Amino acid sequence: MADMPVPSSPLVGRRVELAATAALLADAAAGTAGAVLLAGDAGVGKTRLLAETIELARARDITAMVGHCIDFGDAGLPYLPISEAFGGLVREEPARVKALVEEFPPLARLLPARRRMVAQMAAFDDRVERGALFEAVLGALESMSATRPVLLVVEDIHWADQATRDLLGFLLSRLRVQSGLAIAASYRSDDLHRRHPLRAAAAEWSRLPNVVRVAVGPLDADEIRTLIRDVHPEPLPELTMQRIIERSGGNAFFAEQLVAASGEDRGPTVPAELADLLMVRLDRLSDPAREVIRAAAVAGRRVSHSLLAAVLTLPPTALDEALREAVDAHLLEPVNGTDYGFRHALLAEAVYEDLLPGERVRLHISYAAALTRTGRGSAAELALHARESHDLPTAFTASVRAGDEAMTVAAAEDAMRHFESALELVSHAPDDGADWAVEVALKAAEAASVAGHMFRAMALVKQALAELKPDASPIARARLLLAKAIYSIPIDSETDALAATSDALRLVPADPPTALRARIAAWQARALLAMGRYADVARWAHEAIDTAAAVGDPESAAEAETTLAVLDQRIGDPVAAGRTLRAVRAQARERGHVTAELRAGYQLANMYFETGELPRAARIFELTAERAREVGVPWSTYGVQSRVLACLARYHLGDWDASLAHSCLDKQSPPGLVAAMISSAGLAVRAGRGEPAGLAALPALLPWAQRETMVSVQLIALADLHVYAGHPEEALALLDTLVRQLAELWAMELTPPQVRISALALSALCAGLSELPQSKRVESVRRGAAYRDAARLVAADHEQRGRRFGVEGLAWQSRVEAEWHRLRWLAGVDAAPLEEHIAAWTAAVEAFGYGERYEQARCRAHLAAVLRAAGRGPEATEAANLARESARELRAAPLLLELRALGEQRRPAAEHAPGPPSLTGREVEVLRLIEQGRTN
């Protein structure tokens, strides 16, 4: 009966508002009358709330009658919503309406059939008194509610005519307590200007004893986020999500319109349908009020009273009246006692887009002049107005100043945009002898780096080098080369870094000592360290320290000392390395050298990570990432890498929920590469738990894996998910792809992750054996030998370079050898004796004992299988039980499944048998199904 849309998705938010309407229905069901007035802006969600209320009424067997008011201007159809409400009753229960008309004859005049054009041919003296009509409506509703509760819904009463308002007021004031009648009415609060007739009426109704007024406010950011996911199941980029949340202002309808337009190439413009809805409200204003609204829109979402007065030519009294009119119309609202802001950000955008080009330019000129004259406002505001009014020299200077201001308040993303705007205007820079192209490029690159846009930082520096004038000073070129080196290392381009610092050192003499020379030498040492050229690292690091001491540059000295500490660690003196790194970190923090502090903290944690002291490593990584957030650089190199490695350290320790928490990016908006690095760090947990969401993330992450080794390395874990899904060949294809990508990124054929990749590839080959005939298992062993050889070559190359594997690398080496034994054993091809096989898995279990719970449990499961095959049942049970205990705590579904299959293999092979059991685990599983009468 209710003429309202049936909700198709869950109601978002509105717990308080829905509780009020639910209480109204509960009272009606208990025989108590009441009313609720829902007030809220257009599009905020009143109709959706009423639809949910009607669904609740239906569930409680309450008769729901719905009527809508329509905007007919000043000449509306009297009692239209009441006619519509009873019209629905006529369609559903005609006999009931007939009985009501017989009892209350004036009610017949409101039924739709009597209000059609043909019915107007009746004699004009066939009239009914208003009092009798009102009493008939009330009597009919109370008569109905005496046998079954009734909910009367009247929507959009801000459009109601005077007669309808009078009738509704009569009903609300005559509600008898002992009556199962509930009334719910809604209106747009933003349409109730000072002279609106409903304004006084609504205030009067709210004072009635059985009437409750409920303000339906905007949704909060989390609720809008939920709404967006409901209406757009495909995930939107976080930046798009944040922009929609900001622009919608918590208005559900606005958010839905912006989501619908998000896939269209509209740029930042307001969707046409939404713009029409917003702009129609300006037509009701006087000319001065419209002038004020247009001027305020050019300022943005908010403008101060003093600045608006400086821009407009209106006399103070006229300005105040125009502002009052705009406030009464709910277009502007006072903010902080001195400013005015638009009720909705989208309204400011729609008004601005509606301005003619000439109007925009004139208003921007006025704003720029007012800002310059008064000295108020920010550099960012001046830059905007100067640029839009074509005053490009002022725009350049203001953009640079705005970027500097943004960097001082840790707004690196904004600073980057300001500096890049200045770069576009560098031809209009002051002719004061400064090399503004170099200065601004370096500022923009630094801001991009701090904001997490490492590739953008590198691109800015390379462009500046390419555009550098032939007669540029050697110092300018050296500064750009140093910047190139700084941004090369985070993107795994150590060769470029070393070439850049070498060129820069030739341009900056050692005598006299300078801070620039000290910094270049420090980065030369760091580039050499990254390239593994340890013999030259100490020389340049010590030169950097000596030069820094001579010129008073402690930050460059800290950089070089950190490099020497990492060198100590790599050549076998972690105690000295730890002592140095702790000292450097403490001194850097005391002096306010953020980058040096973060690097020292990261390297200290990384040292503990490589030596297997995982709890200490995890804690220091977390502290370093938190410190980066505290100082406003969460997306800087060491802030991001510390967060990623904190995630991995918690994974290794078996604290998987904490690991996932570190990789979660809800309500955060990092750059794309940073988001890929952090989110991919959670893939190991998803793979360990067998969550398909891990593979669903692969297409979005693969492009980033081609640019960043940290992403490539994290994708290795997804091979296990392919195996778990029954697709070992897809696992091998992914691993082979990652091998090629890592070789390209590191510009070397043998990369350290190859060891882990080889172990997982051998495991995938083992998983695929059960599907192969014996004739093809030889080929699998041959493929496995190539992976084994690759891992051994990496180890030999490491040893030849004088580098040492950390405990994790050594553990994966052991895993490779054990998997190689398992592959040959399961294939029945050149299998080693079982005792040798058992020894290999025992070594792998011990190697992962430094704290890597999951991999140790997996190794124990494989060890248990071999022990059982060798007839050593008690030892197999002990190993399997330990693995099962870890798997249960971690909720590692794939490992639990493997252990379950292991428990079904009740017929171990003879102890002397050199090959595998007569049946694989998969074959035994199939036989169990057949025994139960099921198919494979």
PDB file of C-alpha atoms in Angstrom, residues 160-351:
ATOM      1  CA  ALA A 160       2.635  21.764   1.219  1.00  0.00           C
ATOM      2  CA  ASP A 161      -0.092  24.308   0.511  1.00  0.00           C
ATOM      3  CA  GLN A 162      -1.697  26.239   3.355  1.00  0.00           C
ATOM      4  CA  ALA A 163      -4.729  23.939   3.498  1.00  0.00           C
ATOM      5  CA  THR A 164      -2.547  20.842   3.840  1.00  0.00           C
ATOM      6  CA  ARG A 165      -0.467  22.520   6.541  1.00  0.00           C
ATOM      7  CA  ASP A 166      -3.619  23.409   8.429  1.00  0.00           C
ATOM      8  CA  LEU A 167      -4.962  19.850   8.183  1.00  0.00           C
ATOM      9  CA  LEU A 168      -1.649  18.373   9.303  1.00  0.00           C
ATOM     10  CA  GLY A 169      -1.520  20.806  12.228  1.00  0.00           C
ATOM     11  CA  PHE A 170      -5.064  19.809  13.151  1.00  0.00           C
ATOM     12  CA  LEU A 171      -4.173  16.117  13.137  1.00  0.00           C
ATOM     13  CA  LEU A 172      -1.029  16.649  15.230  1.00  0.00           C
ATOM     14  CA  SER A 173      -2.835  18.776  17.806  1.00  0.00           C
ATOM     15  CA  ARG A 174      -5.788  16.336  18.121  1.00  0.00           C
ATOM     16  CA  LEU A 175      -3.793  13.129  18.564  1.00  0.00           C
ATOM     17  CA  ARG A 176      -5.468  11.158  21.333  1.00  0.00           C
ATOM     18  CA  VAL A 177      -3.037   9.333  23.556  1.00  0.00           C
ATOM     19  CA  GLN A 178      -5.107   6.128  23.473  1.00  0.00           C
ATOM     20  CA  SER A 179      -4.916   5.652  19.704  1.00  0.00           C
ATOM     21  CA  GLY A 180      -2.715   3.474  17.486  1.00  0.00           C
ATOM     22  CA  LEU A 181      -2.131   6.318  15.014  1.00  0.00           C
ATOM     23  CA  ALA A 182       1.439   7.327  14.075  1.00  0.00           C
ATOM     24  CA  ILE A 183       2.296  10.264  11.815  1.00  0.00           C
ATOM     25  CA  ALA A 184       5.709  10.791  10.193  1.00  0.00           C
ATOM     26  CA  ALA A 185       6.310  13.933   8.151  1.00  0.00           C
ATOM     27  CA  SER A 186       9.496  15.171   6.476  1.00  0.00           C
ATOM     28  CA  TYR A 187      10.683  18.522   5.216  1.00  0.00           C
ATOM     29  CA  ARG A 188      13.812  20.193   3.886  1.00  0.00           C
ATOM     30  CA  SER A 189      15.293  22.339   6.602  1.00  0.00           C
ATOM     31  CA  ASP A 190      17.498  24.145   4.086  1.00  0.00           C
ATOM     32  CA  ASP A 191      14.377  25.389   2.279  1.00  0.00           C
ATOM     33  CA  LEU A 192      12.914  27.038   5.375  1.00  0.00           C
ATOM     34  CA  HIS A 193      14.042  30.606   4.849  1.00  0.00           C
ATOM     35  CA  ARG A 194      13.019  33.304   7.308  1.00  0.00           C
ATOM     36  CA  ARG A 195       9.644  33.949   5.673  1.00  0.00           C
ATOM     37  CA  HIS A 196       8.729  30.352   4.826  1.00  0.00           C
ATOM     38  CA  PRO A 197       5.239  29.590   6.212  1.00  0.00           C
ATOM     39  CA  LEU A 198       6.274  26.168   7.523  1.00  0.00           C
ATOM     40  CA  ARG A 199       9.000  27.644   9.719  1.00  0.00           C
ATOM     41  CA  ALA A 200       6.672  28.940  12.409  1.00  0.00           C
ATOM     42  CA  ALA A 201       4.291  26.000  12.039  1.00  0.00           C
ATOM     43  CA  ALA A 202       7.047  23.407  12.528  1.00  0.00           C
ATOM     44  CA  ALA A 203       8.259  25.216  15.634  1.00  0.00           C
ATOM     45  CA  GLU A 204       4.713  25.229  17.022  1.00  0.00           C
ATOM     46  CA  TRP A 205       4.129  21.548  16.212  1.00  0.00           C
ATOM     47  CA  SER A 206       7.397  20.574  17.912  1.00  0.00           C
ATOM     48  CA  ARG A 207       6.037  21.894  21.202  1.00  0.00           C
ATOM     49  CA  LEU A 208       3.054  19.504  21.135  1.00  0.00           C
ATOM     50  CA  PRO A 209       3.344  16.712  23.724  1.00  0.00           C
ATOM     51  CA  ASN A 210       3.204  13.764  21.303  1.00  0.00           C
ATOM     52  CA  VAL A 211       5.398  15.272  18.555  1.00  0.00           C
ATOM     53  CA  VAL A 212       9.147  14.732  18.278  1.00  0.00           C
ATOM     54  CA  ARG A 213      11.327  16.662  15.818  1.00  0.00           C
ATOM     55  CA  VAL A 214      14.383  14.702  14.598  1.00  0.00           C
ATOM     56  CA  ALA A 215      17.208  16.429  12.729  1.00  0.00           C
ATOM     57  CA  VAL A 216      18.579  14.204   9.964  1.00  0.00           C
ATOM     58  CA  GLY A 217      22.154  15.432   9.727  1.00  0.00           C
ATOM     59  CA  PRO A 218      24.939  14.568   7.302  1.00  0.00           C
ATOM     60  CA  LEU A 219      26.542  11.138   7.400  1.00  0.00           C
ATOM     61  CA  ASP A 220      30.048  10.919   8.790  1.00  0.00           C
ATOM     62  CA  ALA A 221      33.056   9.949   6.677  1.00  0.00           C
ATOM     63  CA  ASP A 222      32.897   6.244   7.577  1.00  0.00           C
ATOM     64  CA  GLU A 223      29.191   6.093   6.726  1.00  0.00           C
ATOM     65  CA  ILE A 224      29.714   7.821   3.380  1.00  0.00           C
ATOM     66  CA  ARG A 225      32.520   5.342   2.684  1.00  0.00           C
ATOM     67  CA  THR A 226      30.114   2.474   3.388  1.00  0.00           C
ATOM     68  CA  LEU A 227      27.462   4.070   1.162  1.00  0.00           C
ATOM     69  CA  ILE A 228      29.960   4.409  -1.688  1.00  0.00           C
ATOM     70  CA  ARG A 229      30.833   0.709  -1.425  1.00  0.00           C
ATOM     71  CA  ASP A 230      27.144  -0.186  -1.481  1.00  0.00           C
ATOM     72  CA  VAL A 231      26.383   1.775  -4.649  1.00  0.00           C
ATOM     73  CA  HIS A 232      29.720   1.020  -6.343  1.00  0.00           C
ATOM     74  CA  PRO A 233      30.801  -2.579  -5.590  1.00  0.00           C
ATOM     75  CA  GLU A 234      33.959  -2.186  -7.660  1.00  0.00           C
ATOM     76  CA  PRO A 235      36.663  -0.622  -5.454  1.00  0.00           C
ATOM     77  CA  LEU A 236      37.426   3.027  -6.148  1.00  0.00           C
ATOM     78  CA  PRO A 237      40.940   4.459  -5.735  1.00  0.00           C
ATOM     79  CA  GLU A 238      41.408   5.800  -2.230  1.00  0.00           C
ATOM     80  CA  LEU A 239      42.049   9.327  -3.503  1.00  0.00           C
ATOM     81  CA  THR A 240      38.779   9.247  -5.445  1.00  0.00           C
ATOM     82  CA  MET A 241      37.007   7.944  -2.351  1.00  0.00           C
ATOM     83  CA  GLN A 242      38.457  10.720  -0.209  1.00  0.00           C
ATOM     84  CA  ARG A 243      37.508  13.360  -2.776  1.00  0.00           C
ATOM     85  CA  ILE A 244      33.906  12.135  -2.903  1.00  0.00           C
ATOM     86  CA  ILE A 245      33.691  12.104   0.903  1.00  0.00           C
ATOM     87  CA  GLU A 246      35.020  15.650   1.064  1.00  0.00           C
ATOM     88  CA  ARG A 247      32.873  17.066  -1.726  1.00  0.00           C
ATOM     89  CA  SER A 248      29.630  15.375  -0.671  1.00  0.00           C
ATOM     90  CA  GLY A 249      29.692  16.975   2.765  1.00  0.00           C
ATOM     91  CA  GLY A 250      27.983  13.905   4.222  1.00  0.00           C
ATOM     92  CA  ASN A 251      24.981  14.219   1.882  1.00  0.00           C
ATOM     93  CA  ALA A 252      23.934  10.773   0.665  1.00  0.00           C
ATOM     94  CA  PHE A 253      22.407  11.952  -2.625  1.00  0.00           C
ATOM     95  CA  PHE A 254      25.411  14.111  -3.448  1.00  0.00           C
ATOM     96  CA  ALA A 255      27.729  11.172  -2.735  1.00  0.00           C
ATOM     97  CA  GLU A 256      25.721   8.876  -5.024  1.00  0.00           C
ATOM     98  CA  GLN A 257      25.803  11.429  -7.842  1.00  0.00           C
ATOM     99  CA  LEU A 258      29.545  11.895  -7.471  1.00  0.00           C
ATOM    100  CA  VAL A 259      30.085   8.127  -7.495  1.00  0.00           C
ATOM    101  CA  ALA A 260      28.012   7.846 -10.664  1.00  0.00           C
ATOM    102  CA  ALA A 261      30.153  10.555 -12.276  1.00  0.00           C
ATOM    103  CA  SER A 262      33.449   9.103 -11.024  1.00  0.00           C
ATOM    104  CA  GLY A 263      33.812   6.865 -14.066  1.00  0.00           C
ATOM    105  CA  GLU A 264      33.200   9.686 -16.520  1.00  0.00           C
ATOM    106  CA  ASP A 265      35.872  12.007 -17.861  1.00  0.00           C
ATOM    107  CA  ARG A 266      34.417  15.112 -16.204  1.00  0.00           C
ATOM    108  CA  GLY A 267      37.408  16.249 -14.198  1.00  0.00           C
ATOM    109  CA  PRO A 268      36.494  18.138 -11.051  1.00  0.00           C
ATOM    110  CA  THR A 269      33.209  19.531 -12.411  1.00  0.00           C
ATOM    111  CA  VAL A 270      29.877  18.997 -10.681  1.00  0.00           C
ATOM    112  CA  PRO A 271      27.552  16.525 -12.478  1.00  0.00           C
ATOM    113  CA  ALA A 272      24.997  18.458 -14.530  1.00  0.00           C
ATOM    114  CA  GLU A 273      21.964  16.972 -12.749  1.00  0.00           C
ATOM    115  CA  LEU A 274      23.399  17.885  -9.368  1.00  0.00           C
ATOM    116  CA  ALA A 275      24.418  21.369 -10.521  1.00  0.00           C
ATOM    117  CA  ASP A 276      20.834  22.059 -11.643  1.00  0.00           C
ATOM    118  CA  LEU A 277      19.510  20.988  -8.247  1.00  0.00           C
ATOM    119  CA  LEU A 278      21.978  23.240  -6.452  1.00  0.00           C
ATOM    120  CA  MET A 279      21.692  26.309  -8.677  1.00  0.00           C
ATOM    121  CA  VAL A 280      17.899  26.502  -8.655  1.00  0.00           C
ATOM    122  CA  ARG A 281      18.105  27.751  -5.068  1.00  0.00           C
ATOM    123  CA  LEU A 282      19.977  30.874  -6.159  1.00  0.00           C
ATOM    124  CA  ASP A 283      17.035  31.996  -8.296  1.00  0.00           C
ATOM    125  CA  ARG A 284      15.077  32.891  -5.138  1.00  0.00           C
ATOM    126  CA  LEU A 285      17.686  35.385  -3.941  1.00  0.00           C
ATOM    127  CA  SER A 286      17.883  39.106  -4.508  1.00  0.00           C
ATOM    128  CA  ASP A 287      20.546  40.513  -6.819  1.00  0.00           C
ATOM    129  CA  PRO A 288      22.883  41.610  -3.984  1.00  0.00           C
ATOM    130  CA  ALA A 289      22.631  38.179  -2.330  1.00  0.00           C
ATOM    131  CA  ARG A 290      23.459  36.454  -5.625  1.00  0.00           C
ATOM    132  CA  GLU A 291      26.428  38.814  -6.032  1.00  0.00           C
ATOM    133  CA  VAL A 292      27.700  37.844  -2.580  1.00  0.00           C
ATOM    134  CA  ILE A 293      27.291  34.114  -3.313  1.00  0.00           C
ATOM    135  CA  ARG A 294      29.205  34.418  -6.601  1.00  0.00           C
ATOM    136  CA  ALA A 295      32.047  36.344  -4.985  1.00  0.00           C
ATOM    137  CA  ALA A 296      32.240  33.844  -2.119  1.00  0.00           C
ATOM    138  CA  ALA A 297      32.429  30.956  -4.608  1.00  0.00           C
ATOM    139  CA  VAL A 298      35.546  32.433  -6.196  1.00  0.00           C
ATOM    140  CA  ALA A 299      37.224  32.363  -2.770  1.00  0.00           C
ATOM    141  CA  GLY A 300      36.445  28.657  -2.395  1.00  0.00           C
ATOM    142  CA  ARG A 301      34.550  26.861   0.357  1.00  0.00           C
ATOM    143  CA  ARG A 302      35.134  29.616   2.956  1.00  0.00           C
ATOM    144  CA  VAL A 303      35.798  33.360   2.934  1.00  0.00           C
ATOM    145  CA  SER A 304      36.328  35.922   5.684  1.00  0.00           C
ATOM    146  CA  HIS A 305      33.905  38.801   6.100  1.00  0.00           C
ATOM    147  CA  SER A 306      36.713  41.343   5.799  1.00  0.00           C
ATOM    148  CA  LEU A 307      38.036  39.868   2.567  1.00  0.00           C
ATOM    149  CA  LEU A 308      34.560  39.673   1.065  1.00  0.00           C
ATOM    150  CA  ALA A 309      33.970  43.309   1.997  1.00  0.00           C
ATOM    151  CA  ALA A 310      37.283  44.272   0.357  1.00  0.00           C
ATOM    152  CA  VAL A 311      36.355  42.485  -2.871  1.00  0.00           C
ATOM    153  CA  LEU A 312      32.756  43.697  -3.236  1.00  0.00           C
ATOM    154  CA  THR A 313      31.636  47.289  -3.731  1.00  0.00           C
ATOM    155  CA  LEU A 314      28.478  46.910  -1.645  1.00  0.00           C
ATOM    156  CA  PRO A 315      27.988  49.344   1.254  1.00  0.00           C
ATOM    157  CA  PRO A 316      28.401  47.660   4.653  1.00  0.00           C
ATOM    158  CA  THR A 317      24.664  47.668   5.382  1.00  0.00           C
ATOM    159  CA  ALA A 318      23.793  46.196   1.989  1.00  0.00           C
ATOM    160  CA  LEU A 319      26.506  43.563   2.391  1.00  0.00           C
ATOM    161  CA  ASP A 320      25.133  42.572   5.800  1.00  0.00           C
ATOM    162  CA  GLU A 321      21.601  42.288   4.403  1.00  0.00           C
ATOM    163  CA  ALA A 322      22.776  40.222   1.451  1.00  0.00           C
ATOM    164  CA  LEU A 323      24.756  37.909   3.744  1.00  0.00           C
ATOM    165  CA  ARG A 324      21.772  37.535   6.063  1.00  0.00           C
ATOM    166  CA  GLU A 325      19.607  36.562   3.101  1.00  0.00           C
ATOM    167  CA  ALA A 326      22.177  33.971   1.967  1.00  0.00           C
ATOM    168  CA  VAL A 327      22.404  32.579   5.507  1.00  0.00           C
ATOM    169  CA  ASP A 328      18.616  32.452   5.904  1.00  0.00           C
ATOM    170  CA  ALA A 329      18.424  30.543   2.614  1.00  0.00           C
ATOM    171  CA  HIS A 330      20.865  28.002   4.077  1.00  0.00           C
ATOM    172  CA  LEU A 331      23.405  28.616   1.322  1.00  0.00           C
ATOM    173  CA  LEU A 332      26.064  30.192   3.540  1.00  0.00           C
ATOM    174  CA  GLU A 333      26.648  29.704   7.254  1.00  0.00           C
ATOM    175  CA  PRO A 334      28.765  31.663   9.765  1.00  0.00           C
ATOM    176  CA  VAL A 335      32.047  29.991  10.711  1.00  0.00           C
ATOM    177  CA  ASN A 336      34.243  30.901  13.704  1.00  0.00           C
ATOM    178  CA  GLY A 337      32.535  34.258  14.099  1.00  0.00           C
ATOM    179  CA  THR A 338      34.554  35.920  11.299  1.00  0.00           C
ATOM    180  CA  ASP A 339      34.086  33.758   8.198  1.00  0.00           C
ATOM    181  CA  TYR A 340      31.305  32.469   6.012  1.00  0.00           C
ATOM    182  CA  GLY A 341      31.294  29.013   4.485  1.00  0.00           C
ATOM    183  CA  PHE A 342      29.090  27.250   1.956  1.00  0.00           C
ATOM    184  CA  ARG A 343      26.747  24.692   3.475  1.00  0.00           C
ATOM    185  CA  HIS A 344      27.961  22.249   0.831  1.00  0.00           C
ATOM    186  CA  ALA A 345      31.275  22.245  -0.990  1.00  0.00           C
ATOM    187  CA  LEU A 346      29.468  21.219  -4.173  1.00  0.00           C
ATOM    188  CA  LEU A 347      27.369  24.390  -4.072  1.00  0.00           C
ATOM    189  CA  ALA A 348      30.537  26.501  -4.155  1.00  0.00           C
ATOM    190  CA  GLU A 349      31.803  24.465  -7.116  1.00  0.00           C
ATOM    191  CA  ALA A 350      28.493  24.728  -8.997  1.00  0.00           C
ATOM    192  CA  VAL A 351      28.304  28.499  -8.517  1.00  0.00           C
TER     193      VAL A 351
END
